[in-house]
């Protein structure tokens, strides 16, 4: 048994979730809209459209993203902290736990509120079927590979891992961790972004919701031209 | 500045007491009399887990139970074979045995009976946002895959349960497959519950095909044409959900008929809850798969050309800072920082800008920052607050940070 189970949070999940949602509402404020360069040229007059208002009139000041995992991805969600003087291992969104029992190897991803979105164990028939021994290093590596595959299927790409350096040197655990990292899961979770509480003087808060990936080479030529005339993203 | 003579006796006492240590007050009930943490938590949990309020209805099919008795013989046989297999033993001892992950995934669909999809759906609170107090077990494994890229170099992206797929990948109508008898009828709905324009909990309908005979989706009745996902800029990841319903008989969905290649967003506004409620006697949810998607560059032209609208841009709405009401005599607080805090931000920023312009020449590049900004000592004759301020300015800290 390497990582202890959650203890308090399992029983209290509903309470904390309501508290967290109160602290970080899922609201996004409207800031600007890049203008349509060729809106005047397009003619839109189907008969059915008259019943509904045109799309441009629909934009509201605020929209809410109800995806419960979104704020965690954007690093805005509350990361429960306050155990600075205790042994580390409680401040996380998703955590890796590994259990090595006499017969089986189990690895789980545990969410702060007690949910277990992903797990893999040699106990499952689908994994056991392909193994010779359920407790050897081959099975440890397999568990790492399968867990990484399942994590990506659920959209989990980062996990916090509170294993001591001694534990990490052990053969089976190092194999699990290595297989997870090869499978595309990072074993380090980014911290919560600091909210600018004093807004009186100019501050530059981190804007984790912005996308900077440039995919213009994958776009069609017509799309590229449009980009050329686009307004600056945050002009007011 | 108020005249000191006009102040009340209590205020004068307060000013006189600057720097004195105050008495320690106990907050709340004494620990011997108060409730323990465990007692408080049971009270909280009992409140949340009210059997009447938090009752959830199962609206789906019962998950087929695999009895141990039926499978055990076959499984033991396979285990015995692997134990007797010398090559496998050698490979396991030499640590060269490799397990195909994709086959494990296919096997887990059969043996775990889509429990992993159910777990993921709970993790993303899919049931709550689509069906409110109802849930179902996705008995039918629903495979959805998009093909995208240039002709000849097509790439396939599969939809699992919450994986990330960009809007560029999901441009074309996907391939949908699931195990089904040709005599059965199905309905497929593709919706998103996140980021409705109205700001209310509503959904957008991206695709609706009904009366599908077996698993040939092309032969179904298309009520709403496929539209690619369009998460707005700056709202992060939205969920896009495929739900497969099994119909008991041929149904008439004509009221959900949208105009061909419908582009109006208010026409596409949809509620899975109402839709299911209307046909619940003849329809049962059976399959589920979903993905997450974030804004990308390809959407700009989509908003402009297809939806014929300005591209909206959002940012996270942080709560505004809460300040205490300003005091006449802020005790033990640096007065200049205290006053800055309550100053009108526009006035403060104007002051900072004027200071910045003083340092810069209009036609020359900005001066290089000194390597050791605190090398020159500050005069002792200055008051400490002024020296602190100069020091902060030299190091570019606090309000001077973005000078």
Coordinates of C-alpha atoms in Angstrom, one line a residue:
Chain A
X1 CA 0.0 0.0 0.0
X2 CA 1.8 3.1 -1.1
X3 CA -0.7 6.0 -1.1
X4 CA -3.3 6.3 1.5
X5 CA -6.9 6.6 0.5
X6 CA -8.5 10.0 0.7
X7 CA -10.2 9.7 4.0
X8 CA -12.2 12.9 4.7
X9 CA -13.1 13.9 1.1
X10 CA -14.8 10.6 0.2
X11 CA -17.5 11.1 2.6
X12 CA -17.8 14.8 2.2
X13 CA -17.8 15.1 -1.6
X14 CA -21.2 16.7 -2.2
X15 CA -20.6 19.4 0.4
X16 CA -17.2 20.4 -1.0
X17 CA -18.4 20.4 -4.6
X18 CA -21.1 22.9 -3.7
X19 CA -18.6 25.0 -1.9
X20 CA -16.2 25.0 -4.7
X21 CA -18.7 25.9 -7.3
X22 CA -19.7 28.9 -5.1
X23 CA -16.1 30.0 -5.0
X24 CA -15.4 29.7 -8.7
X25 CA -18.6 30.4 -10.7
X26 CA -18.4 29.0 -14.3
X27 CA -19.1 32.3 -15.9
X28 CA -17.2 33.8 -18.8
X29 CA -17.6 37.5 -19.7
X30 CA -18.0 38.7 -23.2
X31 CA -15.1 41.0 -24.2
X32 CA -15.1 41.6 -27.9
X33 CA -16.0 40.3 -31.3
X34 CA -13.8 40.3 -34.4
X35 CA -15.9 41.9 -37.1
X36 CA -17.1 40.0 -40.1
X37 CA -15.1 41.3 -43.1
X38 CA -17.5 40.1 -45.7
X39 CA -20.9 40.1 -43.9
X40 CA -22.2 42.8 -46.2
X41 CA -21.5 40.7 -49.3
X42 CA -23.4 37.6 -48.1
X43 CA -27.1 37.5 -48.8
X44 CA -29.2 35.7 -46.3
X45 CA -32.9 35.5 -46.9
X46 CA -34.3 32.0 -46.7
X47 CA -38.0 32.0 -45.8
X48 CA -37.7 30.0 -42.6
X49 CA -35.2 32.3 -41.0
X50 CA -37.7 35.0 -40.5
X51 CA -39.2 33.2 -37.6
X52 CA -35.9 33.3 -35.6
X53 CA -33.8 36.3 -34.8
X54 CA -30.5 36.4 -36.7
X55 CA -27.4 35.0 -35.0
X56 CA -25.7 38.4 -34.4
X57 CA -28.4 39.5 -32.0
X58 CA -28.1 36.5 -29.8
X59 CA -24.8 37.3 -28.1
X60 CA -25.2 37.8 -24.3
X61 CA -22.7 39.4 -21.9
X62 CA -22.1 36.2 -20.0
X63 CA -22.2 32.5 -20.9
X64 CA -21.6 29.7 -18.6
X65 CA -19.6 26.6 -19.3
X66 CA -21.2 23.8 -17.3
X67 CA -18.3 21.3 -18.0
X68 CA -17.2 20.5 -14.4
X69 CA -13.7 19.6 -15.6
X70 CA -13.2 22.8 -17.6
X71 CA -12.0 25.1 -14.8
X72 CA -9.5 22.4 -13.7
X73 CA -8.1 22.3 -17.2
X74 CA -7.9 26.1 -17.2
X75 CA -6.3 26.1 -13.7
X76 CA -8.9 28.5 -12.3
X77 CA -10.7 25.9 -10.1
X78 CA -10.0 25.9 -6.5
X79 CA -7.2 23.6 -5.6
X80 CA -7.8 22.6 -2.0
X81 CA -4.8 23.6 0.0
X82 CA -3.9 24.4 3.6
X83 CA -1.9 21.4 4.6
X84 CA 1.5 23.1 4.3
X85 CA 2.8 21.9 7.6
X86 CA 1.6 18.3 7.1
X87 CA 3.0 15.6 4.8
X88 CA 2.3 16.6 1.2
X89 CA -0.2 14.7 -0.9
X90 CA -3.5 16.5 -0.4
X91 CA -3.4 19.4 -2.8
X92 CA -4.4 18.1 -6.2
X93 CA -7.2 17.7 -8.7
X94 CA -6.3 14.3 -10.0
X95 CA -3.9 12.0 -8.2
X96 CA -2.3 8.7 -9.1
X97 CA -2.5 5.9 -6.5
X98 CA -0.8 2.6 -6.8
X99 CA -1.7 -0.5 -4.8
X100 CA 0.6 -3.5 -4.8
X101 CA -1.1 -6.4 -3.0
X102 CA 0.1 -10.0 -2.7
X103 CA -1.6 -11.1 -5.9
X104 CA -2.5 -8.1 -7.9
X105 CA -1.3 -4.7 -9.1
X106 CA -3.9 -1.8 -9.2
X107 CA -3.4 1.8 -10.3
X108 CA -6.1 4.4 -9.9
X109 CA -6.7 8.0 -10.7
X110 CA -8.5 9.7 -7.8
X111 CA -10.3 13.0 -8.1
X112 CA -10.3 15.4 -5.1
X113 CA -14.0 14.9 -4.5
X114 CA -13.5 11.2 -4.2
X115 CA -14.6 10.1 -7.7
X116 CA -12.4 7.4 -9.5
X117 CA -12.7 8.3 -13.2
X118 CA -10.0 5.8 -14.3
X119 CA -8.5 2.6 -12.9
X120 CA -6.6 -0.4 -14.2
X121 CA -6.0 -3.6 -12.3
X122 CA -4.6 -7.0 -13.1
X123 CA -7.8 -8.2 -11.4
X124 CA -9.7 -7.4 -14.5
X125 CA -10.2 -10.2 -16.9
X126 CA -9.4 -8.1 -20.0
X127 CA -5.8 -7.5 -18.7
X128 CA -5.3 -10.8 -16.9
X129 CA -6.1 -12.7 -20.1
X130 CA -2.9 -11.5 -21.8
X131 CA -0.5 -11.9 -18.7
X132 CA 1.5 -14.9 -17.5
X133 CA 1.8 -13.6 -14.0
X134 CA -0.3 -10.9 -12.4
X135 CA 2.4 -9.7 -10.0
X136 CA 5.6 -9.5 -12.1
X137 CA 7.3 -6.6 -13.8
X138 CA 5.6 -7.3 -17.1
X139 CA 2.2 -6.8 -15.5
X140 CA 3.4 -3.6 -13.8
X141 CA 4.4 -2.2 -17.2
X142 CA 1.1 -3.3 -18.7
X143 CA -0.9 -1.6 -16.0
X144 CA 1.0 1.6 -16.7
X145 CA 0.3 1.3 -20.4
X146 CA -3.4 0.5 -20.0
X147 CA -3.9 3.3 -17.4
X148 CA -2.3 5.9 -19.8
X149 CA -4.5 4.7 -22.6
X150 CA -7.6 5.0 -20.5
X151 CA -6.5 8.4 -19.1
X152 CA -6.2 9.8 -22.6
X153 CA -9.6 8.4 -23.4
X154 CA -11.1 10.4 -20.6
X155 CA -9.1 13.5 -21.4
X156 CA -6.8 13.4 -18.3
X157 CA -3.3 14.4 -19.4
X158 CA -1.9 15.6 -16.1
X159 CA -1.8 13.8 -12.8
X160 CA -0.1 14.7 -9.5
X161 CA 2.0 11.9 -8.1
X162 CA 3.0 12.0 -4.5
X163 CA 5.4 9.1 -4.4
X164 CA 8.6 9.4 -2.4
X165 CA 11.9 9.1 -4.1
X166 CA 12.5 5.8 -2.4
X167 CA 9.3 4.4 -3.8
X168 CA 10.0 5.7 -7.3
X169 CA 13.2 3.7 -7.3
X170 CA 11.4 0.4 -6.8
X171 CA 11.3 -1.7 -9.9
X172 CA 7.5 -2.2 -10.4
X173 CA 6.6 1.4 -9.5
X174 CA 9.3 2.8 -11.7
X175 CA 7.9 0.6 -14.6
X176 CA 4.4 1.8 -14.0
X177 CA 5.4 5.5 -13.9
X178 CA 7.7 5.1 -17.0
X179 CA 4.9 3.4 -19.0
X180 CA 2.5 6.2 -18.0
X181 CA 4.9 8.9 -19.1
X182 CA 5.6 7.1 -22.4
X183 CA 1.8 6.8 -22.9
X184 CA 1.5 10.6 -22.9
X185 CA 0.4 11.4 -19.3
X186 CA 2.5 14.0 -17.4
X187 CA 3.0 13.2 -13.8
X188 CA 3.0 16.8 -12.6
X189 CA -0.1 18.9 -12.2
X190 CA 0.1 22.7 -12.7
X191 CA -0.9 24.9 -9.8
X192 CA -3.9 27.1 -9.6
X193 CA -3.4 30.5 -11.1
X194 CA -3.2 33.4 -8.7
X195 CA -6.2 35.7 -8.8
X196 CA -5.4 39.4 -9.0
X197 CA -7.1 40.5 -5.8
X198 CA -5.8 44.0 -5.9
X199 CA -6.9 45.4 -9.2
X200 CA -6.1 49.0 -8.5
X201 CA -2.8 49.2 -10.3
X202 CA -2.2 47.5 -13.7
X203 CA -1.7 43.8 -13.3
X204 CA -1.3 41.1 -15.9
X205 CA -3.2 38.0 -14.8
X206 CA -2.4 34.8 -16.5
X207 CA -5.0 34.2 -19.2
X208 CA -5.2 30.4 -19.3
X209 CA -8.3 30.4 -21.5
X210 CA -6.4 31.8 -24.5
X211 CA -5.4 29.4 -27.3
X212 CA -2.0 30.2 -28.9
X213 CA -1.7 27.1 -31.1
X214 CA -1.0 28.1 -34.7
X215 CA -2.7 25.8 -37.2
X216 CA -2.8 28.1 -40.1
X217 CA -0.9 25.6 -42.3
X218 CA -3.7 23.1 -41.9
X219 CA -6.4 25.5 -42.9
X220 CA -7.8 25.9 -46.4
X221 CA -6.6 28.8 -48.5
X222 CA -9.9 30.6 -48.3
X223 CA -9.7 30.5 -44.5
X224 CA -6.1 31.8 -44.5
X225 CA -7.2 34.9 -46.5
X226 CA -9.9 35.6 -43.9
X227 CA -7.3 35.5 -41.2
X228 CA -5.4 38.2 -42.9
X229 CA -8.2 40.7 -42.5
X230 CA -9.0 39.7 -38.9
X231 CA -9.1 42.3 -36.2
X232 CA -6.8 42.2 -33.2
X233 CA -8.2 39.7 -30.8
X234 CA -8.6 42.0 -27.8
X235 CA -9.4 45.3 -29.4
X236 CA -12.2 47.1 -27.7
Chain B
X1 CA -7.9 66.1 8.2
X2 CA -10.4 66.2 11.0
X3 CA -9.8 68.3 14.0
X4 CA -8.5 66.1 16.8
X5 CA -10.6 68.0 19.4
X6 CA -13.8 67.0 17.7
X7 CA -13.2 63.3 17.9
X8 CA -15.0 61.1 20.4
X9 CA -13.4 59.8 23.5
X10 CA -13.4 56.2 22.2
X11 CA -11.6 57.2 19.0
X12 CA -8.9 59.1 20.9
X13 CA -8.4 56.0 23.2
X14 CA -8.0 53.9 20.0
X15 CA -5.4 56.2 18.6
X16 CA -3.5 56.2 22.0
X17 CA -3.5 52.4 22.1
X18 CA -1.5 52.0 18.8
X19 CA 0.9 49.0 19.0
X20 CA -0.7 47.4 22.1
X21 CA -1.4 43.7 22.0
X22 CA -5.0 42.8 22.1
X23 CA -6.7 40.2 24.1
X24 CA -7.2 36.7 22.6
X25 CA -10.9 35.9 22.0
X26 CA -12.2 32.4 21.5
X27 CA -14.2 32.0 18.4
X28 CA -17.3 29.8 18.6
X29 CA -18.2 27.2 21.2
X30 CA -15.6 25.7 23.5
X31 CA -14.1 22.5 22.1
X32 CA -15.5 20.4 24.9
X33 CA -19.0 21.6 24.3
X34 CA -18.9 21.9 20.5
X35 CA -19.5 19.2 17.9
X36 CA -16.6 17.2 16.5
X37 CA -15.7 17.3 12.8
X38 CA -17.1 13.9 12.3
X39 CA -20.4 14.9 13.8
X40 CA -20.6 18.0 11.6
X41 CA -19.8 15.9 8.5
X42 CA -22.5 13.4 9.1
X43 CA -24.9 16.2 9.5
X44 CA -23.8 17.8 6.2
X45 CA -24.0 14.5 4.4
X46 CA -27.4 13.6 5.7
X47 CA -28.6 17.0 4.4
X48 CA -27.1 16.4 1.0
X49 CA -28.2 12.8 0.7
X50 CA -31.9 13.3 1.3
X51 CA -33.5 10.1 -0.2
X52 CA -36.4 12.1 -1.5
X53 CA -34.6 15.1 -2.9
X54 CA -31.6 13.3 -4.3
X55 CA -33.4 10.3 -5.7
X56 CA -32.1 9.3 -9.2
X57 CA -34.1 7.3 -11.6
X58 CA -32.6 4.7 -13.9
X59 CA -34.1 5.2 -17.3
X60 CA -31.8 2.9 -19.3
X61 CA -31.6 -0.8 -19.9
X62 CA -30.4 -3.2 -17.2
X63 CA -26.8 -4.0 -17.7
X64 CA -26.5 -7.7 -18.8
X65 CA -25.1 -9.6 -15.8
X66 CA -22.2 -11.9 -16.6
X67 CA -22.5 -14.7 -14.1
X68 CA -19.2 -16.0 -12.8
X69 CA -20.6 -19.5 -13.1
X70 CA -20.9 -19.2 -16.9
X71 CA -17.5 -17.7 -17.6
X72 CA -15.3 -19.3 -15.0
X73 CA -14.8 -22.6 -16.9
X74 CA -13.6 -20.9 -20.1
X75 CA -11.4 -18.4 -18.2
X76 CA -9.7 -21.1 -16.1
X77 CA -9.1 -23.0 -19.4
X78 CA -7.3 -19.9 -20.9
X79 CA -5.3 -19.3 -17.7
X80 CA -4.2 -23.0 -17.7
X81 CA -3.1 -22.7 -21.3
X82 CA -1.1 -19.6 -20.6
X83 CA 0.6 -21.2 -17.6
X84 CA 1.5 -24.2 -19.7
X85 CA 2.8 -22.0 -22.5
X86 CA 6.6 -22.2 -22.3
X87 CA 7.3 -19.3 -24.7
X88 CA 5.1 -17.0 -22.6
X89 CA 6.9 -18.1 -19.5
X90 CA 10.2 -17.4 -21.0
X91 CA 9.1 -14.0 -22.3
X92 CA 7.7 -13.1 -18.9
X93 CA 10.9 -14.1 -17.1
X94 CA 13.0 -12.1 -19.6
X95 CA 10.6 -9.2 -19.4
X96 CA 10.0 -9.2 -23.1
X97 CA 6.3 -10.1 -23.0
X98 CA 4.3 -7.2 -24.5
X99 CA 0.5 -6.8 -24.1
X100 CA -1.4 -5.2 -27.0
X101 CA -3.3 -2.2 -25.4
X102 CA -5.8 -1.9 -28.2
X103 CA -6.9 -5.5 -27.7
X104 CA -7.2 -4.9 -24.0
X105 CA -9.5 -2.1 -24.8
X106 CA -11.7 -4.2 -27.1
X107 CA -11.8 -7.0 -24.5
X108 CA -12.7 -4.5 -21.7
X109 CA -15.7 -3.4 -23.8
X110 CA -17.0 -7.0 -23.7
X111 CA -16.1 -8.0 -20.2
X112 CA -16.5 -4.7 -18.3
X113 CA -19.8 -3.9 -20.1
X114 CA -19.1 -0.2 -20.7
X115 CA -18.7 0.5 -17.0
X116 CA -15.8 2.8 -17.8
X117 CA -18.1 4.9 -20.0
X118 CA -20.6 5.2 -17.1
X119 CA -17.8 6.2 -14.7
X120 CA -16.5 8.9 -17.1
X121 CA -20.0 10.2 -17.7
X122 CA -20.5 10.6 -13.9
X123 CA -17.1 12.3 -13.8
X124 CA -18.2 14.8 -16.4
X125 CA -21.7 15.0 -14.9
X126 CA -23.3 14.2 -18.3
X127 CA -26.5 12.7 -16.9
X128 CA -27.1 15.6 -14.6
X129 CA -26.8 18.2 -17.4
X130 CA -28.8 16.2 -20.0
X131 CA -31.4 14.3 -18.0
X132 CA -31.3 16.1 -14.6
X133 CA -32.3 13.5 -12.0
X134 CA -32.2 10.5 -14.3
X135 CA -29.3 8.3 -15.5
X136 CA -28.7 5.2 -17.6
X137 CA -26.1 2.6 -18.2
X138 CA -24.7 2.8 -21.8
X139 CA -25.2 -0.8 -22.7
X140 CA -24.5 -0.4 -26.4
X141 CA -20.9 0.5 -27.2
X142 CA -21.2 3.5 -29.5
X143 CA -18.2 4.0 -31.9
X144 CA -17.9 7.4 -33.5
X145 CA -14.9 8.4 -35.6
X146 CA -14.0 11.5 -37.6
X147 CA -11.8 11.5 -40.6
X148 CA -10.0 14.7 -41.5
X149 CA -7.0 16.1 -43.3
X150 CA -6.0 16.4 -46.9
X151 CA -7.2 13.9 -49.4
X152 CA -4.9 10.9 -49.5
X153 CA -3.4 11.7 -46.0
X154 CA -6.6 11.3 -44.0
X155 CA -6.3 10.9 -40.2
X156 CA -8.9 9.3 -38.0
X157 CA -9.9 10.6 -34.6
X158 CA -12.1 8.5 -32.5
X159 CA -14.5 9.7 -29.9
X160 CA -14.2 7.9 -26.5
X161 CA -15.5 9.4 -23.3
X162 CA -14.1 12.9 -22.8
X163 CA -11.0 12.9 -25.0
X164 CA -10.0 16.1 -26.7
X165 CA -10.8 16.6 -30.3
X166 CA -10.3 20.0 -32.0
X167 CA -13.1 21.6 -34.1
X168 CA -10.9 21.3 -37.2
X169 CA -10.9 17.5 -36.8
X170 CA -14.6 17.4 -36.4
X171 CA -15.5 19.3 -39.6
X172 CA -17.0 16.3 -41.5
X173 CA -19.9 14.1 -40.6
X174 CA -18.5 11.2 -38.6
X175 CA -18.8 7.5 -39.1
X176 CA -21.1 5.9 -36.4
X177 CA -21.2 2.2 -35.7
X178 CA -22.7 0.1 -33.0
X179 CA -23.8 -3.6 -32.8
X180 CA -27.5 -3.8 -33.6
X181 CA -30.1 -6.0 -35.2
X182 CA -31.3 -4.8 -38.6
X183 CA -35.0 -5.0 -37.4
X184 CA -34.4 -2.5 -34.5
X185 CA -34.9 1.2 -34.8
X186 CA -32.6 3.8 -33.3
X187 CA -32.3 7.5 -32.8
X188 CA -29.0 9.4 -32.6
X189 CA -28.7 12.9 -31.1
X190 CA -25.5 15.0 -31.0
X191 CA -25.8 17.9 -28.6
X192 CA -23.7 20.2 -26.4
X193 CA -25.0 21.5 -23.0
X194 CA -22.1 24.0 -22.6
X195 CA -22.0 27.7 -23.4
X196 CA -25.4 28.4 -24.7
X197 CA -25.7 32.0 -26.0
X198 CA -28.6 32.9 -23.7
X199 CA -26.5 32.2 -20.7
X200 CA -29.1 29.7 -19.5
X201 CA -28.8 26.0 -19.1
X202 CA -29.8 25.0 -22.6
X203 CA -28.3 22.9 -25.4
X204 CA -27.4 23.2 -29.0
X205 CA -28.5 20.5 -31.4
X206 CA -25.7 19.6 -33.8
X207 CA -27.2 16.5 -35.4
X208 CA -30.4 14.5 -35.1
X209 CA -31.1 11.3 -37.0
X210 CA -34.2 9.3 -36.2
X211 CA -35.8 6.0 -37.2
X212 CA -32.4 4.4 -38.0
X213 CA -32.9 0.8 -39.2
X214 CA -30.2 -1.2 -37.4
X215 CA -26.8 0.5 -37.5
X216 CA -27.0 2.1 -41.0
X217 CA -27.2 5.7 -40.0
X218 CA -27.4 6.9 -43.6
X219 CA -30.8 5.3 -44.0
X220 CA -32.2 7.1 -41.0
X221 CA -34.5 10.2 -41.2
X222 CA -32.2 13.3 -40.8
X223 CA -34.2 15.9 -38.9
X224 CA -31.3 18.2 -38.3
X225 CA -28.2 18.3 -40.4
X226 CA -24.7 17.8 -39.0
X227 CA -23.0 21.0 -37.8
X228 CA -19.4 21.0 -36.6
X229 CA -18.7 21.9 -32.9
X230 CA -18.1 25.6 -32.4
X231 CA -16.8 26.3 -28.9
X232 CA -16.5 30.1 -28.5
X233 CA -13.1 31.7 -28.1
X234 CA -11.9 31.9 -24.5
X235 CA -14.5 29.7 -22.8
X236 CA -12.2 26.6 -22.5
X237 CA -13.4 23.1 -23.1
X238 CA -17.0 22.2 -24.0
X239 CA -18.5 18.8 -23.9
X240 CA -20.0 17.3 -27.2
X241 CA -22.2 14.4 -26.5
X242 CA -23.6 11.6 -28.7
X243 CA -26.6 9.7 -27.2
X244 CA -28.1 6.7 -28.9
X245 CA -31.7 5.8 -28.1
X246 CA -33.4 2.6 -29.0
X247 CA -37.0 3.0 -30.3
X248 CA -39.8 0.5 -29.7
X249 CA -41.5 1.4 -32.9
X250 CA -41.6 3.8 -35.8
X251 CA -42.1 7.3 -34.3
X252 CA -43.2 10.6 -35.7
X253 CA -40.6 13.3 -34.8
X254 CA -41.8 15.9 -37.4
X255 CA -42.0 18.7 -34.8
X256 CA -38.2 18.5 -34.4
X257 CA -37.7 18.9 -38.2
X258 CA -35.3 21.8 -38.8
X259 CA -34.8 23.7 -42.0
X260 CA -32.3 22.0 -44.4
X261 CA -28.6 22.8 -43.4
X262 CA -30.0 25.0 -40.6
X263 CA -27.6 27.7 -39.5
X264 CA -29.7 29.7 -37.1
X265 CA -28.6 29.1 -33.5
X266 CA -31.9 29.8 -31.9
X267 CA -33.5 27.3 -34.2
X268 CA -30.9 24.8 -33.1
X269 CA -31.6 25.4 -29.4
X270 CA -32.6 22.1 -27.9
X271 CA -33.4 20.3 -24.6
X272 CA -32.6 16.6 -24.3
X273 CA -34.8 16.5 -21.1
X274 CA -37.9 17.7 -22.9
X275 CA -37.2 15.6 -26.0
X276 CA -36.8 12.4 -24.0
X277 CA -39.8 13.3 -21.8
X278 CA -42.0 13.5 -24.8
X279 CA -41.1 10.1 -26.2
X280 CA -40.1 8.3 -23.1
X281 CA -42.7 5.6 -23.4
X282 CA -41.3 4.4 -26.7
X283 CA -37.6 5.3 -26.4
X284 CA -34.8 4.2 -24.2
X285 CA -31.2 5.7 -24.1
X286 CA -28.8 2.9 -24.8
X287 CA -25.4 4.3 -26.0
X288 CA -23.2 7.2 -25.0
X289 CA -19.9 8.7 -26.1
X290 CA -18.6 12.2 -25.9
X291 CA -15.6 14.4 -26.4
X292 CA -14.2 17.8 -25.3
X293 CA -13.4 20.6 -27.6
X294 CA -11.7 24.0 -27.4
X295 CA -11.6 26.9 -29.8
X296 CA -9.2 26.9 -32.6
X297 CA -8.3 29.2 -35.5
X298 CA -10.4 27.3 -38.1
X299 CA -13.6 28.6 -36.3
X300 CA -13.1 32.3 -37.3
X301 CA -14.1 31.7 -40.9
X302 CA -16.9 29.4 -39.8
X303 CA -18.5 32.1 -37.7
X304 CA -18.1 34.7 -40.4
X305 CA -19.1 32.7 -43.4
X306 CA -21.4 29.9 -42.2
X307 CA -23.1 31.3 -39.1
X308 CA -23.0 34.8 -40.6
X309 CA -22.1 36.6 -37.4
X310 CA -19.3 38.3 -35.6
X311 CA -17.0 35.9 -33.8
X312 CA -17.6 36.2 -30.1
X313 CA -14.7 36.4 -27.7
X314 CA -14.9 35.7 -23.9
X315 CA -12.7 35.7 -20.9
X316 CA -13.1 34.3 -17.4
X317 CA -15.0 36.6 -15.1
X318 CA -13.0 36.8 -11.9
X319 CA -14.8 38.1 -8.9
X320 CA -14.0 41.8 -8.2
X321 CA -11.7 42.5 -5.3
X322 CA -13.6 43.3 -2.1
X323 CA -12.1 46.1 0.0
X324 CA -13.0 47.1 3.5
X325 CA -14.7 50.5 3.8
X326 CA -12.0 53.1 4.1
X327 CA -11.1 54.2 7.6
X328 CA -10.2 57.7 8.8
X329 CA -7.2 56.4 10.8
X330 CA -5.8 53.2 9.3
X331 CA -3.7 51.9 12.3
X332 CA -0.4 50.2 11.6
X333 CA -0.8 50.4 7.8
X334 CA 1.6 52.3 5.4
X335 CA -0.4 55.4 4.5
X336 CA 0.8 55.7 0.9
X337 CA 0.0 52.1 0.0
X338 CA -3.3 52.4 1.9
X339 CA -4.3 55.5 -0.1
X340 CA -3.3 53.9 -3.4
X341 CA -5.5 51.0 -2.7
X342 CA -8.6 53.2 -2.4
X343 CA -7.7 55.6 -5.2
X344 CA -9.7 55.6 -8.4
X345 CA -7.7 53.2 -10.7
X346 CA -7.9 55.6 -13.6
X347 CA -6.3 58.4 -11.6
X348 CA -3.6 56.1 -10.4
X349 CA -2.9 54.8 -13.9
X350 CA -2.7 58.3 -15.2
X351 CA -0.1 59.2 -12.6
X352 CA 1.9 56.1 -13.4
X353 CA 1.8 56.9 -17.1
X354 CA 3.0 60.5 -16.5
X355 CA 5.9 59.1 -14.5
X356 CA 6.7 56.7 -17.3
X357 CA 6.7 59.4 -19.9
X358 CA 9.1 61.4 -17.8
X359 CA 11.7 58.6 -18.1
X360 CA 11.3 58.1 -21.8
X361 CA 12.5 60.1 -24.8
X362 CA 10.0 60.2 -27.7
X363 CA 12.5 59.4 -30.4
X364 CA 15.1 57.3 -28.5
X365 CA 14.8 53.7 -27.4
X366 CA 13.9 53.2 -23.8
X367 CA 16.9 53.2 -21.4
X368 CA 18.4 49.9 -20.4
X369 CA 17.5 48.7 -16.9
X370 CA 20.5 49.0 -14.6
X371 CA 22.3 45.8 -13.6
X372 CA 22.3 46.6 -9.9
X373 CA 19.3 48.9 -9.4
X374 CA 19.9 49.2 -5.6
X375 CA 23.6 50.0 -5.8
X376 CA 23.3 53.7 -5.0
X377 CA 22.4 54.2 -1.3
X378 CA 19.3 56.3 -0.5
X379 CA 19.6 59.4 1.8
X380 CA 18.9 58.7 5.5
X381 CA 17.3 62.1 5.7
X382 CA 14.3 60.7 3.7
X383 CA 11.4 59.3 5.6
X384 CA 11.3 55.5 5.4
X385 CA 8.1 55.3 3.3
X386 CA 9.7 57.4 0.6
X387 CA 12.8 55.3 0.6
X388 CA 10.7 52.2 0.3
X389 CA 8.8 53.7 -2.6
X390 CA 12.0 54.6 -4.4
X391 CA 13.4 51.2 -3.8
X392 CA 10.2 49.6 -5.2
X393 CA 10.3 51.8 -8.2
X394 CA 14.0 50.9 -8.9
X395 CA 13.3 47.2 -8.6
X396 CA 9.9 47.5 -10.5
X397 CA 7.7 46.1 -7.8
X398 CA 4.2 46.7 -6.8
X399 CA 2.5 49.5 -8.7
X400 CA 5.7 50.2 -10.6
X401 CA 5.8 46.7 -12.1
X402 CA 4.6 47.5 -15.6
X403 CA 6.2 50.9 -16.0

